[in-house]
Coordinates of C-alpha atoms in Angstrom, one line a residue:
M13 CA 27.7 -5.3 48.8
P14 CA 26.2 -2.8 51.3
G15 CA 22.6 -1.7 51.0
A16 CA 21.6 0.4 48.0
G17 CA 20.1 3.3 49.9
G18 CA 22.2 6.4 50.5
G19 CA 21.3 7.4 54.1
L20 CA 20.5 10.9 55.3
R21 CA 20.7 12.0 58.8
T22 CA 17.5 12.1 60.9
Y23 CA 16.9 15.7 60.1
S24 CA 16.8 15.1 56.3
R25 CA 13.8 12.8 56.6
L26 CA 11.8 15.9 57.2
L27 CA 12.3 16.8 53.6
S28 CA 9.9 14.0 52.6
L29 CA 7.2 16.7 52.7
L30 CA 8.6 18.0 49.5
K31 CA 7.3 15.0 47.7
K32 CA 3.8 16.0 48.6
A33 CA 4.3 19.7 48.2
G34 CA 6.3 19.6 45.0
S35 CA 8.2 22.7 46.0
F36 CA 11.1 23.7 48.2
A37 CA 12.1 26.9 49.9
G38 CA 15.8 26.7 50.6
L39 CA 16.6 26.9 54.3
A40 CA 19.0 29.6 55.5
T41 CA 20.8 26.9 57.5
A42 CA 21.4 24.7 54.4
T43 CA 24.5 24.4 52.3
A44 CA 23.5 23.8 48.7
T45 CA 25.6 22.8 45.7
T46 CA 24.8 21.8 42.2
S47 CA 26.8 19.9 39.6
A48 CA 29.8 19.5 41.9
P49 CA 32.0 16.5 42.5
L50 CA 31.6 14.6 45.8
S51 CA 34.6 16.3 47.3
A52 CA 33.4 19.9 46.8
A53 CA 30.5 21.9 48.2
A54 CA 30.1 25.6 47.5
A55 CA 27.9 27.5 50.0
P56 CA 25.6 30.3 48.8
P57 CA 25.3 33.5 50.7
M58 CA 23.5 32.8 54.0
D59 CA 20.9 35.5 53.2
E60 CA 20.1 34.1 49.8
L61 CA 16.8 32.3 49.6
Q62 CA 16.1 29.9 46.8
T63 CA 12.7 28.7 45.7
L64 CA 12.8 25.4 43.7
K65 CA 9.9 23.6 42.1
T66 CA 10.1 20.2 40.7
P67 CA 7.8 17.3 39.7
V68 CA 10.2 14.9 41.5
C69 CA 12.3 15.2 44.6
I70 CA 14.7 12.4 45.5
I71 CA 16.3 12.1 48.9
G72 CA 19.4 9.9 49.0
S73 CA 22.7 9.4 47.4
G74 CA 23.2 5.7 46.8
P75 CA 22.5 3.5 43.8
A76 CA 18.8 3.6 44.3
A77 CA 18.7 7.4 44.5
H78 CA 20.9 7.9 41.5
T79 CA 19.1 5.3 39.4
A80 CA 15.9 7.0 40.1
A81 CA 17.5 10.3 39.2
I82 CA 18.8 9.0 35.9
Y83 CA 15.4 7.5 34.9
T84 CA 13.4 10.6 35.9
S85 CA 16.0 12.9 34.2
R86 CA 15.8 11.0 31.0
A87 CA 12.0 11.3 31.2
E88 CA 12.6 15.1 31.3
L89 CA 11.0 15.4 34.8
K90 CA 13.9 17.6 36.0
P91 CA 14.4 15.9 39.4
I92 CA 16.1 17.5 42.4
L93 CA 18.2 15.2 44.5
F94 CA 19.2 15.9 48.1
E95 CA 22.3 13.9 48.8
G96 CA 23.2 15.0 52.3
W97 CA 26.6 15.7 53.7
M98 CA 28.2 13.3 56.2
A99 CA 24.6 12.1 56.9
N100 CA 24.8 9.4 59.6
D101 CA 28.6 10.1 59.4
I102 CA 28.6 8.7 55.8
A103 CA 29.7 10.8 52.8
P104 CA 27.4 11.5 49.9
G105 CA 27.2 8.2 47.9
G106 CA 25.9 6.2 50.8
Q107 CA 27.3 3.0 52.3
L108 CA 29.3 2.1 49.2
T109 CA 31.7 5.0 50.0
T110 CA 32.7 3.0 53.1
T111 CA 33.7 -0.1 51.2
S112 CA 36.7 -1.0 49.0
D113 CA 36.2 -3.3 46.1
V114 CA 32.6 -3.9 44.9
E115 CA 32.6 -7.2 43.0
N116 CA 29.0 -8.0 42.7
F117 CA 27.7 -5.0 40.7
P118 CA 27.0 -5.9 37.0
G119 CA 29.3 -4.4 34.4
F120 CA 32.6 -4.4 36.3
P121 CA 34.1 -7.9 35.9
D122 CA 37.3 -6.8 37.7
G123 CA 35.4 -5.0 40.5
I124 CA 35.4 -1.3 41.2
L125 CA 36.0 0.8 44.3
G126 CA 32.8 1.8 46.0
L127 CA 33.6 5.5 45.9
D128 CA 34.5 5.3 42.2
L129 CA 31.2 3.6 41.5
M130 CA 29.2 6.3 43.2
D131 CA 31.2 9.0 41.5
R132 CA 30.2 7.4 38.2
C133 CA 26.5 7.2 39.3
R134 CA 26.5 10.8 40.4
N135 CA 28.1 12.0 37.1
Q136 CA 25.6 10.1 35.1
S137 CA 22.8 11.7 37.1
L138 CA 24.3 15.1 36.4
R139 CA 24.8 14.3 32.7
F140 CA 21.1 13.9 32.2
G141 CA 20.2 17.1 34.1
T142 CA 19.6 16.1 37.7
Q143 CA 20.0 19.0 40.1
I144 CA 21.9 17.8 43.1
L145 CA 21.8 19.6 46.4
T146 CA 24.1 18.9 49.3
E147 CA 22.5 20.0 52.6
T148 CA 23.4 19.8 56.2
A149 CA 22.2 21.3 59.4
D150 CA 23.5 21.4 62.9
S151 CA 20.0 22.2 64.3
L152 CA 16.5 22.0 63.0
I153 CA 13.3 24.0 63.8
I154 CA 10.1 22.2 62.9
A155 CA 7.3 24.7 62.2
T156 CA 5.0 22.7 59.9
G157 CA 1.8 23.8 61.6
A158 CA -1.5 22.1 61.9
V159 CA -4.6 22.0 59.8
A160 CA -8.1 22.4 61.0
K161 CA -10.2 19.4 60.3
K162 CA -13.1 20.1 58.0
L163 CA -16.2 18.3 56.9
N164 CA -17.2 17.7 53.3
F165 CA -20.7 18.2 52.2
S166 CA -22.6 20.0 49.4
G167 CA -21.6 23.7 49.5
S168 CA -18.8 23.3 52.1
D169 CA -16.2 24.4 49.6
Q170 CA -18.3 27.0 47.9
Y171 CA -19.0 28.9 51.1
W172 CA -15.6 28.3 52.7
N173 CA -14.4 31.8 53.9
R174 CA -17.8 33.0 52.8
G175 CA -19.6 32.1 56.0
I176 CA -17.9 28.8 56.8
S177 CA -14.8 28.9 59.0
A178 CA -12.7 26.7 61.3
C179 CA -11.7 29.4 63.8
A180 CA -14.2 31.3 65.8
V181 CA -11.6 33.3 67.6
C182 CA -10.0 34.4 64.3
D183 CA -13.2 35.1 62.3
G184 CA -16.1 35.4 64.8
A185 CA -16.0 39.2 65.1
A186 CA -16.2 39.7 61.3
P187 CA -19.1 42.0 60.3
I188 CA -20.9 39.2 58.3
F189 CA -21.4 37.4 61.6
R190 CA -22.5 40.2 63.9
N191 CA -26.1 39.9 65.2
K192 CA -26.6 36.9 62.9
P193 CA -27.6 33.3 63.8
L194 CA -24.5 31.1 63.8
A195 CA -23.7 27.4 64.1
V196 CA -20.8 25.3 65.5
I197 CA -20.2 21.7 64.6
G198 CA -18.6 19.6 67.4
G199 CA -19.0 18.1 70.8
G200 CA -15.7 18.6 72.5
D201 CA -14.2 21.4 74.7
S202 CA -13.3 23.4 71.6
A203 CA -16.8 23.4 70.3
M204 CA -18.2 24.5 73.7
E205 CA -15.6 27.2 73.9
E206 CA -16.2 28.5 70.4
A207 CA -19.9 28.5 70.8
N208 CA -19.6 30.6 74.0
F209 CA -17.2 32.9 72.3
L210 CA -19.6 33.4 69.4
T211 CA -22.5 34.5 71.6
K212 CA -20.6 37.8 72.0
Y213 CA -21.3 38.5 68.3
G214 CA -24.1 36.3 67.0
S215 CA -27.8 36.7 67.8
K216 CA -28.0 33.0 68.4
V217 CA -25.6 30.0 68.3
Y218 CA -26.5 26.5 67.5
I219 CA -24.3 23.6 68.4
I220 CA -24.8 20.8 65.9
H221 CA -23.7 17.4 67.3
R222 CA -24.0 14.0 65.7
R223 CA -24.6 12.2 69.0
D224 CA -27.0 12.6 71.9
A225 CA -24.2 13.5 74.4
F226 CA -21.1 15.7 74.4
R227 CA -17.7 14.4 75.0
A228 CA -16.6 17.8 76.4
S229 CA -15.7 18.2 80.0
K230 CA -18.6 18.7 82.4
I231 CA -17.5 22.3 83.2
M232 CA -17.4 23.2 79.5
Q233 CA -20.7 21.6 78.9
G234 CA -22.2 23.5 81.8
R235 CA -21.1 26.8 80.4
A236 CA -22.5 26.1 77.0
L237 CA -25.8 24.5 78.1
G238 CA -26.3 27.3 80.6
N239 CA -25.9 30.1 78.0
P240 CA -29.3 31.4 76.9
K241 CA -28.1 32.2 73.4
I242 CA -27.0 28.6 72.7
E243 CA -29.2 25.9 71.4
V244 CA -28.1 22.3 70.8
V245 CA -29.2 20.3 67.7
W246 CA -28.6 16.8 68.9
N247 CA -28.1 13.6 66.7
S248 CA -27.6 15.7 63.6
V249 CA -25.2 16.2 60.7
V250 CA -25.0 18.9 58.1
E251 CA -25.9 17.7 54.6
E252 CA -25.8 20.9 52.6
A253 CA -24.9 24.6 52.9
Y254 CA -26.7 27.1 50.7
G255 CA -26.4 30.8 50.0
E256 CA -28.5 33.8 50.6
G257 CA -29.3 36.4 47.9
D258 CA -26.7 37.2 45.3
R259 CA -23.8 37.9 47.6
D260 CA -22.6 34.3 47.5
L261 CA -22.5 34.2 51.3
L262 CA -23.8 31.4 53.5
G263 CA -27.5 31.7 54.2
G264 CA -28.5 28.4 55.8
L265 CA -27.9 24.7 56.3
K266 CA -29.8 21.5 55.6
V267 CA -29.4 19.4 58.8
K268 CA -30.3 15.8 59.0
N269 CA -31.4 14.0 62.1
V270 CA -29.5 10.7 62.1
V271 CA -32.1 9.0 64.2
S272 CA -35.4 10.0 62.5
G273 CA -33.9 10.8 59.1
E274 CA -35.7 14.1 59.0
V275 CA -34.0 17.1 57.3
E276 CA -34.3 20.5 58.9
D277 CA -33.7 23.9 57.3
L278 CA -31.5 25.9 59.7
K279 CA -31.1 29.6 58.8
V280 CA -27.6 30.6 59.8
N281 CA -25.1 33.1 58.4
G282 CA -22.0 31.5 59.9
L283 CA -20.8 27.9 60.4
F284 CA -17.7 27.0 62.4
F285 CA -16.0 23.6 62.4
A286 CA -14.8 22.8 65.9
I287 CA -13.9 19.1 65.4
G288 CA -10.2 19.4 66.1
H289 CA -6.9 20.0 64.3
E290 CA -4.4 17.7 62.7
P291 CA -0.7 18.6 63.2
A292 CA 1.6 18.2 60.2
T293 CA 3.7 15.5 61.9
K294 CA 3.0 12.3 59.9
F295 CA 6.3 12.8 58.0
L296 CA 8.2 12.5 61.3
D297 CA 7.5 8.8 61.3
G298 CA 8.2 8.3 65.0
Q299 CA 11.5 10.2 65.0
L300 CA 10.3 12.6 67.7
D301 CA 8.1 12.1 70.7
L302 CA 4.5 13.0 69.8
D303 CA 1.5 13.2 72.1
S304 CA -1.7 11.1 71.6
D305 CA -3.1 13.7 69.2
G306 CA 0.1 13.8 67.1
Y307 CA 1.5 17.1 68.4
V308 CA 5.3 17.4 68.9
V309 CA 6.1 17.2 72.6
T310 CA 8.3 20.0 73.9
K311 CA 9.9 20.6 77.2
P312 CA 7.6 23.0 79.1
G313 CA 8.6 26.6 78.7
T314 CA 10.9 25.8 75.8
T315 CA 10.8 24.6 72.2
L316 CA 13.1 21.6 72.9
T317 CA 12.0 18.3 71.6
S318 CA 13.0 14.7 72.5
V319 CA 15.9 14.9 70.0
R320 CA 18.8 17.1 70.9
G321 CA 19.2 19.9 68.4
V322 CA 15.7 19.7 67.1
F323 CA 13.1 22.4 68.1
A324 CA 9.4 22.8 67.4
A325 CA 7.5 26.0 67.1
G326 CA 3.9 27.1 66.3
D327 CA 0.8 25.0 65.9
V328 CA 2.8 21.8 65.4
Q329 CA 3.4 21.8 69.1
D330 CA 0.5 24.0 70.4
K331 CA -2.9 22.5 70.6
K332 CA -4.3 25.1 73.0
Y333 CA -3.9 28.6 71.6
R334 CA -3.3 28.1 67.9
Q335 CA -3.0 31.8 67.1
A336 CA -0.7 33.6 64.6
V337 CA 0.8 35.8 67.4
T338 CA 1.5 32.8 69.7
A339 CA 3.0 30.9 66.8
A340 CA 5.3 33.9 66.0
A341 CA 6.3 34.1 69.7
S342 CA 7.2 30.4 69.8
G343 CA 9.2 30.9 66.5
C344 CA 11.2 33.5 68.3
M345 CA 11.7 31.1 71.2
A346 CA 12.8 28.3 68.9
A347 CA 15.4 30.6 67.2
L348 CA 16.8 31.6 70.6
D349 CA 16.9 28.0 71.7
A350 CA 18.6 26.9 68.5
E351 CA 21.1 29.8 68.9
H352 CA 22.0 28.7 72.4
Y353 CA 22.3 25.1 71.3
L354 CA 24.7 26.0 68.5
Q355 CA 26.8 28.1 70.9
E356 CA 26.9 25.1 73.3
I357 CA 28.0 22.6 70.7
G358 CA 30.4 25.2 69.3
A359 CA 32.0 25.6 72.7
Q360 CA 32.2 21.8 73.1
D361 CA 33.9 21.5 69.7
G362 CA 36.3 24.3 70.6
K363 CA 34.7 26.6 67.9
S364 CA 33.5 29.4 70.1
E365 CA 35.0 32.8 69.4

């Protein structure tokens, strides 16, 4: 008997994020069908957008997937199952659809055709309320973004967006920071750059660093250390953020020297994390080439990735600019690259108009 897992093509593994997010926004490039037999697939209008929310999302179409669907359906968890269409050149139902008689599955003493077995499994999933979606795509645009790394300490959540930020370029010019003392946490090039940027608006900028030396490049260190409005707080970490008055805005920090153990009260009205970003690429699981920081590697000047037909746009592949407008621009690039790719494969398949 072939393996129990119903395979999905490489693209479909990206849907594993749904397990974490618990929701799904239907892709315009997807073909969806519910409660249909294996041989049929009804496509919704291309401009129709579905938003689906479920406690359980199942990706697969073999015995494992459908057994999970049956159990979760009977538990009234209302699962959604993505079964794929000709994923890895195999029809929904997985590897069993490629075999004839299955003689080692309990309950069928005379054996059963693999396709018939999977039809029964699918119908049983549908009987208990599983919503089954058949999806396929000829191209894929990855635009899952990146998340700024944050530090957790007392008050860090309370004053987030109330004086604490992770983007000086985005927020530094806000009125609450103008002509006020500000602080940056970090020791790399980003921290040096953000500190220098903030001197345009703040009255003074502290760089808080947990070590006695920066890891930033010498040229970036020189710019920061040579700026009269910047002061470095070495060997220190933030232990607490507190407010000022009744406006519920950041008013200061409790900063601990990790060498002496002394705690200093640092009056600042803004704190900016500059300790890096984490691109949302863990779900790719090595299917695309990533750089040492986890960003998707694209061909310079394009959004092409290491896998033909897969494109990347936005912060998931941009560690330098990380701005909304640059993300939007690369999204446009990805759309055009995908369009050209689809025209190319259409011409190769004799499908061009």
